[in-house]
XYZ file of C-alpha atoms in Angstrom:
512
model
C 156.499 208.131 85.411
C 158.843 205.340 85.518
C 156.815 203.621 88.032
C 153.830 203.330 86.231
C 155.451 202.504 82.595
C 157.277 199.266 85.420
C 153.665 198.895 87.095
C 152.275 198.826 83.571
C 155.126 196.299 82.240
C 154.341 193.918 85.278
C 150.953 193.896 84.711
C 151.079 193.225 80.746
C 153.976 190.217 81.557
C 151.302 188.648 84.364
C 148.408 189.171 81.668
C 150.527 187.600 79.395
C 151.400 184.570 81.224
C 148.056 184.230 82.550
C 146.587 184.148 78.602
C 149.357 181.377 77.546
C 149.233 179.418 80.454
C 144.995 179.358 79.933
C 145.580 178.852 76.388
C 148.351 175.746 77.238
C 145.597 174.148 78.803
C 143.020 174.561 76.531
C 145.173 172.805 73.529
C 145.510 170.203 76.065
C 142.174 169.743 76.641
C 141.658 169.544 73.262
C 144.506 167.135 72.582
C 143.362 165.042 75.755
C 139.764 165.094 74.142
C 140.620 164.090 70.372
C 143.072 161.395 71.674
C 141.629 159.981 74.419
C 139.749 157.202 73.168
C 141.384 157.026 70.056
C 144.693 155.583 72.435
C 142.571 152.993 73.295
C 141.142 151.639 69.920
C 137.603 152.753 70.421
C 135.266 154.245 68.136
C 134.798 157.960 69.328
C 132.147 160.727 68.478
C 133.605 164.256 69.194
C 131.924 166.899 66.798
C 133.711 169.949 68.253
C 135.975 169.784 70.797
C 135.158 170.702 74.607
C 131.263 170.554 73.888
C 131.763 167.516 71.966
C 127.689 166.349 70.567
C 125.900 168.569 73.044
C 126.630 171.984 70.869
C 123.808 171.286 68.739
C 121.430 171.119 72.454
C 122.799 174.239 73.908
C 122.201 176.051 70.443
C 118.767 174.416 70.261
C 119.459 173.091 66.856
C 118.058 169.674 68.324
C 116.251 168.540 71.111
C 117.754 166.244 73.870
C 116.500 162.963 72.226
C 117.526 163.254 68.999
C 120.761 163.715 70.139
C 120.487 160.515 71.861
C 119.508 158.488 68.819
C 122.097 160.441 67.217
C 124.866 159.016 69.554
C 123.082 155.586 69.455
C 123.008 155.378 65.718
C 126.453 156.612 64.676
C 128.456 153.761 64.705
C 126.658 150.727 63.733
C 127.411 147.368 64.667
C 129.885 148.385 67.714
C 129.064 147.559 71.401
C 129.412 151.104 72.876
C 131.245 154.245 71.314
C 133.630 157.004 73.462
C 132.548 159.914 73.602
C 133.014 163.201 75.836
C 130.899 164.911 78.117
C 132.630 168.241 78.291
C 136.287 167.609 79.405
C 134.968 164.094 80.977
C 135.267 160.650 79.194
C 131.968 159.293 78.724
C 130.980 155.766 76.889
C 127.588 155.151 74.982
C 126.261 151.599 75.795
C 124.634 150.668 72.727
C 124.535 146.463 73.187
C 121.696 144.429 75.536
C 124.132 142.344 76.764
C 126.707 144.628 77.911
C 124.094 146.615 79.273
C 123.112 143.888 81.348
C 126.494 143.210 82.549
C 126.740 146.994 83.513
C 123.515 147.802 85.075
C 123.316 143.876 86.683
C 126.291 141.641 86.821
C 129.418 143.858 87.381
C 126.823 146.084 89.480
C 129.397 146.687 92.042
C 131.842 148.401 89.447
C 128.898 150.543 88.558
C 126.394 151.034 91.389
C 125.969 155.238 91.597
C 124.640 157.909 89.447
C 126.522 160.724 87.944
C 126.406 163.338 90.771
C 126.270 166.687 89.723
C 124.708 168.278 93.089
C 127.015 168.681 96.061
C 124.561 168.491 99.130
C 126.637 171.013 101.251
C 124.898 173.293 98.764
C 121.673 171.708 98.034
C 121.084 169.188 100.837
C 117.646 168.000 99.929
C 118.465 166.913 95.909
C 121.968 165.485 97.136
C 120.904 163.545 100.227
C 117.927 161.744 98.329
C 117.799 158.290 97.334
C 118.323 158.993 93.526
C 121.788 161.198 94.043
C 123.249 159.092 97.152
C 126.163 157.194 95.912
C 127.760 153.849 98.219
C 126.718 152.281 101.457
C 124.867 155.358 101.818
C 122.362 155.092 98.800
C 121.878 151.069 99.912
C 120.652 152.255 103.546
C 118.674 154.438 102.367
C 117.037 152.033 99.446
C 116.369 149.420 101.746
C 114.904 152.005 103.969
C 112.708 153.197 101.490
C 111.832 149.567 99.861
C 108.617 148.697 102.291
C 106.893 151.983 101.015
C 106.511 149.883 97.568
C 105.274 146.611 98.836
C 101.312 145.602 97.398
C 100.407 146.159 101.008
C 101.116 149.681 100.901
C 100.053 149.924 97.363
C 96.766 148.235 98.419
C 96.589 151.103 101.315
C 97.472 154.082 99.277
C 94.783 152.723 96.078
C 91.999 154.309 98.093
C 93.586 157.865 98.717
C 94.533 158.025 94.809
C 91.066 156.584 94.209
C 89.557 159.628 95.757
C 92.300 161.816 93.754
C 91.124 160.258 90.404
C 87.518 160.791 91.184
C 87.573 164.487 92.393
C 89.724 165.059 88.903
C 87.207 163.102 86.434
C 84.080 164.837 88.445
C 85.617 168.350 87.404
C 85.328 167.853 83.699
C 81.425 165.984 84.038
C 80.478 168.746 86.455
C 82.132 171.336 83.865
C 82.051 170.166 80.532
C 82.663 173.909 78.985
C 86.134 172.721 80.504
C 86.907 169.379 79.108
C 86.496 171.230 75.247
C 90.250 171.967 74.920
C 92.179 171.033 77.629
C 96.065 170.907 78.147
C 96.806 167.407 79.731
C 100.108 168.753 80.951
C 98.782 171.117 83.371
C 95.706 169.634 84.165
C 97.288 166.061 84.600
C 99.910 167.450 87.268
C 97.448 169.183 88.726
C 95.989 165.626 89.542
C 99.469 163.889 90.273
C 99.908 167.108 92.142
C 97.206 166.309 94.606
C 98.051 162.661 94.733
C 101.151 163.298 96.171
C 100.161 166.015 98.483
C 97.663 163.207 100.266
C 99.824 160.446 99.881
C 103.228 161.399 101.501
C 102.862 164.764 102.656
C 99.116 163.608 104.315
C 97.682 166.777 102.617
C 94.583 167.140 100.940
C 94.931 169.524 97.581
C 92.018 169.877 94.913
C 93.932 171.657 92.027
C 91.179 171.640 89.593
C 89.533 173.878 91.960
C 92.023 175.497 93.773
C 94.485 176.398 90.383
C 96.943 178.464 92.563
C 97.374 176.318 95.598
C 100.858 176.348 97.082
C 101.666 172.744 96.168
C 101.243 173.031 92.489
C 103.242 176.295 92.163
C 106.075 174.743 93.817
C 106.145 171.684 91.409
C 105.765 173.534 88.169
C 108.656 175.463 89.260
C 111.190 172.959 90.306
C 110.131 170.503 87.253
C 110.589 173.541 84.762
C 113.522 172.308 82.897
C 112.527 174.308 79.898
C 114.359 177.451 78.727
C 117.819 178.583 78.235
C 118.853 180.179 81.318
C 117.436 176.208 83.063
C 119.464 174.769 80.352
C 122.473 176.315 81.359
C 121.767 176.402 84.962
C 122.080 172.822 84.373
C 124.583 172.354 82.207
C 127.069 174.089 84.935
C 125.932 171.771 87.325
C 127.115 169.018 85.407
C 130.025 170.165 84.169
C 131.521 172.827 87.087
C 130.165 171.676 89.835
C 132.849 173.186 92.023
C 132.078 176.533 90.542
C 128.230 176.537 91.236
C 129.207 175.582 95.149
C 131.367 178.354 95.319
C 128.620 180.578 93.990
C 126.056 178.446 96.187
C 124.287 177.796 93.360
C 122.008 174.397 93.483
C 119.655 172.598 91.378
C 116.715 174.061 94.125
C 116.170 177.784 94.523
C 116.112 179.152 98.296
C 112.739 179.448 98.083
C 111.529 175.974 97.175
C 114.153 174.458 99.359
C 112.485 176.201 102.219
C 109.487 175.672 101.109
C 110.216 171.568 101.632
C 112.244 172.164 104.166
C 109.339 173.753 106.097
C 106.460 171.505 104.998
C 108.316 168.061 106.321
C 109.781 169.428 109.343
C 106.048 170.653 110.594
C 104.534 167.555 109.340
C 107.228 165.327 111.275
C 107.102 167.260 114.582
C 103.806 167.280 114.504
C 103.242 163.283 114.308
C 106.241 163.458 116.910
C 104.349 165.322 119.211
C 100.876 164.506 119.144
C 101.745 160.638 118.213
C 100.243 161.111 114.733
C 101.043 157.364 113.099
C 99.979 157.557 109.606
C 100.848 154.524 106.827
C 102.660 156.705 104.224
C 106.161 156.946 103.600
C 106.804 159.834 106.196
C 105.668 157.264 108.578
C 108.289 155.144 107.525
C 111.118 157.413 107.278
C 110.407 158.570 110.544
C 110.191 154.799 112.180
C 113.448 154.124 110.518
C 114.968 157.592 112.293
C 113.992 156.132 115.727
C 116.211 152.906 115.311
C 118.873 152.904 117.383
C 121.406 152.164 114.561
C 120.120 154.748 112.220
C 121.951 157.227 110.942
C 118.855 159.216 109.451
C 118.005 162.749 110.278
C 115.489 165.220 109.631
C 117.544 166.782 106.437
C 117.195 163.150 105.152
C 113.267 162.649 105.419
C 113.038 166.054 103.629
C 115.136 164.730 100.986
C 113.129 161.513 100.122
C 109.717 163.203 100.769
C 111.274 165.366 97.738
C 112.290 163.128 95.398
C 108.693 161.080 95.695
C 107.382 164.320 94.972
C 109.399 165.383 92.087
C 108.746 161.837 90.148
C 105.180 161.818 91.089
C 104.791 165.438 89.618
C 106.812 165.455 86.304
C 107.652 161.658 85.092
C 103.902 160.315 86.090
C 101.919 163.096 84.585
C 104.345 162.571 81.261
C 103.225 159.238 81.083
C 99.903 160.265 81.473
C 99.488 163.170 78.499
C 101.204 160.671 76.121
C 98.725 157.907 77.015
C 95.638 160.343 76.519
C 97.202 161.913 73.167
C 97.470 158.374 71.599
C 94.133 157.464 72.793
C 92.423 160.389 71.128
C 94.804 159.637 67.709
C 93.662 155.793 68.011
C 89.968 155.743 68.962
C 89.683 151.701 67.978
C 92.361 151.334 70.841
C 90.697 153.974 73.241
C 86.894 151.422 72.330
C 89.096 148.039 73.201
C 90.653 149.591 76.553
C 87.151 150.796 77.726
C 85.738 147.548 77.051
C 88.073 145.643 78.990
C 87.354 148.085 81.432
C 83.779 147.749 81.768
C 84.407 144.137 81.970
C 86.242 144.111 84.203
C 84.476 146.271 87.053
C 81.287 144.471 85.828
C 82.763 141.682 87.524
C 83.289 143.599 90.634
C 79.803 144.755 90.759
C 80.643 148.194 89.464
C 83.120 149.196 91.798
C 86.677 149.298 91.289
C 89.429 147.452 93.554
C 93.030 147.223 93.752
C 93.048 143.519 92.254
C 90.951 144.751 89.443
C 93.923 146.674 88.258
C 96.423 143.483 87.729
C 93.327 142.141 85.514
C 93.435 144.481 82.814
C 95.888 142.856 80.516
C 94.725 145.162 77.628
C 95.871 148.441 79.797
C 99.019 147.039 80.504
C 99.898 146.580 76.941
C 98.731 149.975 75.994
C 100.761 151.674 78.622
C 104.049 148.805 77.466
C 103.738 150.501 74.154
C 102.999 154.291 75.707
C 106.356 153.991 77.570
C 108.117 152.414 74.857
C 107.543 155.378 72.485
C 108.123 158.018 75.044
C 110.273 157.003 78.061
C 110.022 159.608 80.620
C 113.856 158.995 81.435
C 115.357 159.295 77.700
C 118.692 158.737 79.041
C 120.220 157.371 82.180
C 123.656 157.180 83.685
C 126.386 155.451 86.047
C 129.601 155.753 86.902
C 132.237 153.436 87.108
C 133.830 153.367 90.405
C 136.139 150.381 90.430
C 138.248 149.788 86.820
C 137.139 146.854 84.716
C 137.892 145.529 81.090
C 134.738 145.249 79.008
C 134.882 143.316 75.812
C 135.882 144.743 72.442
C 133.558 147.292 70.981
C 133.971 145.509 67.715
C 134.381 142.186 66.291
C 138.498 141.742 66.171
C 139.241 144.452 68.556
C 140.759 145.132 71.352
C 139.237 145.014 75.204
C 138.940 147.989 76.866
C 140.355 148.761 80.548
C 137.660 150.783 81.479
C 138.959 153.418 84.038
C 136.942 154.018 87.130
C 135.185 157.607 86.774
C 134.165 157.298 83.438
C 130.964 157.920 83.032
C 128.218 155.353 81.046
C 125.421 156.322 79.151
C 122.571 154.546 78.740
C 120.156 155.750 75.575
C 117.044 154.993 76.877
C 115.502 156.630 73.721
C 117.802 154.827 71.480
C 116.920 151.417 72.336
C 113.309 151.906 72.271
C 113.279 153.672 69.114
C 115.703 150.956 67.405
C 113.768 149.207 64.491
C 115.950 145.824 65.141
C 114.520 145.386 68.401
C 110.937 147.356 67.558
C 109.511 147.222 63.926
C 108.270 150.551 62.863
C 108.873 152.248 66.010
C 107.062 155.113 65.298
C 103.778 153.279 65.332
C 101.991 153.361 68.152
C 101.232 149.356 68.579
C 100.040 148.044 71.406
C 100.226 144.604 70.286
C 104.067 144.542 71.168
C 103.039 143.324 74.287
C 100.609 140.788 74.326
C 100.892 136.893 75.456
C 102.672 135.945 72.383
C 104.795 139.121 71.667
C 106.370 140.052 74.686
C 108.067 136.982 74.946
C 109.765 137.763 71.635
C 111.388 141.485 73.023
C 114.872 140.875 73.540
C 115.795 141.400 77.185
C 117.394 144.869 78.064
C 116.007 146.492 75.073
C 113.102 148.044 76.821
C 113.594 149.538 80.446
C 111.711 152.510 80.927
C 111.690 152.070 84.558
C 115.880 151.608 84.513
C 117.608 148.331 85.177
C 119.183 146.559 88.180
C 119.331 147.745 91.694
C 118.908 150.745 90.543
C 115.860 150.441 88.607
C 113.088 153.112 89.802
C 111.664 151.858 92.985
C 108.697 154.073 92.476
C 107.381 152.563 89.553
C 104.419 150.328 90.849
C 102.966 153.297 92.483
C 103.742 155.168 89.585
C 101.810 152.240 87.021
C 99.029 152.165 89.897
C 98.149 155.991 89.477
C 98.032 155.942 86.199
C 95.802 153.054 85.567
C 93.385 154.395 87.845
C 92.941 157.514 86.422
C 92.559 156.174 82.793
C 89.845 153.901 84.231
C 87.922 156.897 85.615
C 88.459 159.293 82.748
C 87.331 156.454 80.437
C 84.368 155.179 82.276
C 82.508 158.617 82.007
C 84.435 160.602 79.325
C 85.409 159.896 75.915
C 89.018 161.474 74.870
C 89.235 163.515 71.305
C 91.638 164.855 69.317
C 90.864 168.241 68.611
C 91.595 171.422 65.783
C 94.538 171.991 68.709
C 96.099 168.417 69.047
C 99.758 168.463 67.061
C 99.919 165.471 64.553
C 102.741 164.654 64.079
C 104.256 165.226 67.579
C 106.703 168.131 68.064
C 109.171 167.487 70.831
C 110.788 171.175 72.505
C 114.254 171.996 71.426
C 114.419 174.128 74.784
C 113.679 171.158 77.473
C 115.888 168.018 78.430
C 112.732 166.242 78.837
C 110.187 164.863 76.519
C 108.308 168.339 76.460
C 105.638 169.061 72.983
C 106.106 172.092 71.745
C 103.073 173.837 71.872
C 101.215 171.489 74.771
C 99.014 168.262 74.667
C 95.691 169.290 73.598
C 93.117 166.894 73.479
C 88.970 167.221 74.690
C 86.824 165.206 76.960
C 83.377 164.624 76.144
C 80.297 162.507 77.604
C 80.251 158.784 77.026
C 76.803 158.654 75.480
C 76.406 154.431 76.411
């Protein structure tokens, strides 16, 4: 009886101490997080301490980008406020010419993303060219660089060509189909099969085959929607040595195989039978066989993934927000087409590369499309060498910013800022004509990112989308229908620009 009352004491005093010495630290995370930039004369923005803004996310009170105008907004007239992600400092760059000292000029104290995926883990989202941080991410950039060039662009129009066409044809072959349709789904069907033929050397028809293994695999790893996603990737971010010791990545086992699978077979199969194709596979597997490279097979899954990834989600985005303010703003959708018949009337009704560069009207109108709704709302560095940045406000003190603090970068913010875009909720192509354009005050608008580490995928990206919206509007005519949400809703339960509800717009017969 003694025994146990002394086992029970021991066990109450070790509780005990366990409870105090958690609830030491917690105070002094609090304490660290309150003070933290306050010590150093910068305006802060802490709503609650340890979740700091992103409460109002996780409880879905607001959606991702209204809590990045939120943190743009709150302190007018200063350079950048502190703020906290979770226990980590964090600062909000809110001023174009900081951010191009950040993102250009003091590059090298800020060259790497945020990492939040340990590849030991999740080898192909750590080892691609987005997550690698140092010498390592600059290898593999320049590596993957020549995939980009207009010659390859040039070589790849005529594969996404042949995409665009099979995806228009659906909807005049079936136009029961084209009455209500959700762009979402059907336009990453057709990114989908673009990037099936062009890096994986794949041909996919989604509009006929619904089900096909590629598409199932990108709607699940782009489905950031939901709350068990949300905090999925939440813990990634914030405990990232937890989710390795649960093995816990931002891939499940499946899809990772899945990848895994696809490239290996595709690569020793090329290896093999001396299969040379022009894609980027090609490439990455050219740049293997150097005798100073470093590159292995776990690497050319990794970059075959994240082509894959953008291609699926942040293309097709781009896309649905196009067609939705095309069918809301018909006398735009009449001026694009015409500039598109003219143009290919010129080319005796067939459509080349250098016809795309042309179409000055089309570049506006998808300017203004990404200026409304960047498909990257927010982007990041880190700060891996210290550096003093200039006060946050006029008669203040400089800041010695310490290296791993994090930046953010509101994206959303800046676009949606009526200094730098009058009425920013209009939909106004004429932003970006001749005259105007000249008039947008650099680093304001960046929906591709900034610097070296701008998105190198972008001109294929731009050269996908034009050419579908030059086949859907040659033969179709886009509508607005009893289904199409005006105003836009954005999802509470998605980091991403998601609508609530879907993008629903019809397709009908051009009658001229």
């Amino acid at each position: 009886m003694e025994l146990s009352l002394s086992s029970c004491s021991a066990f109450l005093i070790l509780l005990s101490t366990i409870i105090a010495i958690a609830v030491i630290k917690l105070i002094a995370l609090i304490y660290y997080q309150l003070t933290y930039w306050k010590k150093k004369g910068i305006p802060s923005v802490i709503e609650i301490p340890i979740l700091g803004m992103t409460w109002k996310v996780l409880l879905g009170r607001i959606n991702f980008q209204e809590l990045v105008v939120e943190l743009y907004r709150m302190k007018p007239g200063a350079r950048y406020v502190g703020s906290m992600d979770f226990a980590k400092p964090m600062l909000v760059i809110r001023d174009p010419e900081l951010l191009k000292d950040i993102t250009v000029k003091q590059f090298d104290h800020f060259p790497d993303h945020l990492g939040f995926v340990d590849e030991t883990v999740d080898p192909i989202f750590g080892r691609n060219v987005f997550s690698l941080r140092g010498e390592r991410w600059r290898e593999m950039r320049v590596t993957l660089s020549p995939s980009f060039t207009a010659s390859k662009m040039r070589f790849m129009f005529d594969l996404v060509s042949m995409c665009s066409r099979e995806f228009v044809n659906y909807f005049v072959e079936n136009p029961e189909a084209g009455k209500n349709i959700e762009m979402k789904d059907a336009f990453t069907r057709y990114t989908n099969d673009v990037i099936a033929t062009v890096a994986f050397g794949i041909s996919v028809n989604s509009m006929k085959d619904k089900d096909n293994i590629f598409f199932k695999k990108g709607a699940e790893v782009t489905n950031f929607s939901g709350i068990l996603n949300i905090i999925k990737f939440t813990l990634l971010r914030v405990c990232p040595n937890f989710m390795k010791f649960l093995g816990i990545g931002f891939l499940t086992p499946d899809t990772a195989k899945f990848f895994n699978d696809i490239v290996r077979e595709t690569v020793q199969a090329r290896d093999e039978q001396g299969i040379i194709r022009p894609d980027m596979i090609q490439l990455l597997i050219q740049a293997r066989d150097k005798e100073s490279s470093n590159l292995d097979i776990r690497d050319i899954v990794a970059q075959a993934f994240i082509f894959f990834l953008a291609g699926f989600d942040t293309s097709s985005t781009l896309m649905c927000f196009m067609a939705y303010e095309l069918a809301l703003n018909p006398d735009i959708q009449d001026k694009l087409r015409e500039e598109i018949d003219q143009v290919i009337s010129q080319s005796d009704g067939e459509l080349s590369y250098e016809d795309l560069s042309k179409m000055e009207y089309m570049d506006m109108v998808i300017n203004e499309t990404l200026r409304k709704y960047p498909p990257a709302i927010l982007m990041d560095r880190s700060c891996v060498k210290s550096i003093t940045l200039p006060p946050a406000l006029p008669g203040g003190k400089e800041l010695y910013l310490e290296e791993g603090t994090g930046i953010w970068i509101p994206v959303y913010g800046f676009h949606q800022d009526p200094k730098y875009f009058p009425e920013p909720e209009k939909f106004d192509p004429e932003r970006f004509n001749a005259t105007n354009k000249d008039n947008i005050i650099p680093y304001t608008y960046f929906p591709f990112g900034l610097g070296p580490r701008k998105c190198i995928g972008e001109r294929f990206a731009l050269m996908e989308t034009k050419i579908l919206l030059i086949n859907i509007l040659r033969k179709l005519v886009i509508k607005r229908t009893e289904k199409t949400l005006v105003p836009i809703v954005f999802d509470r339960k998605s980091f991403n620009l998601k609508v609530k509800g879907g993008f629903w717009v019809s397709f009908e017969r051009r009658k001229d």
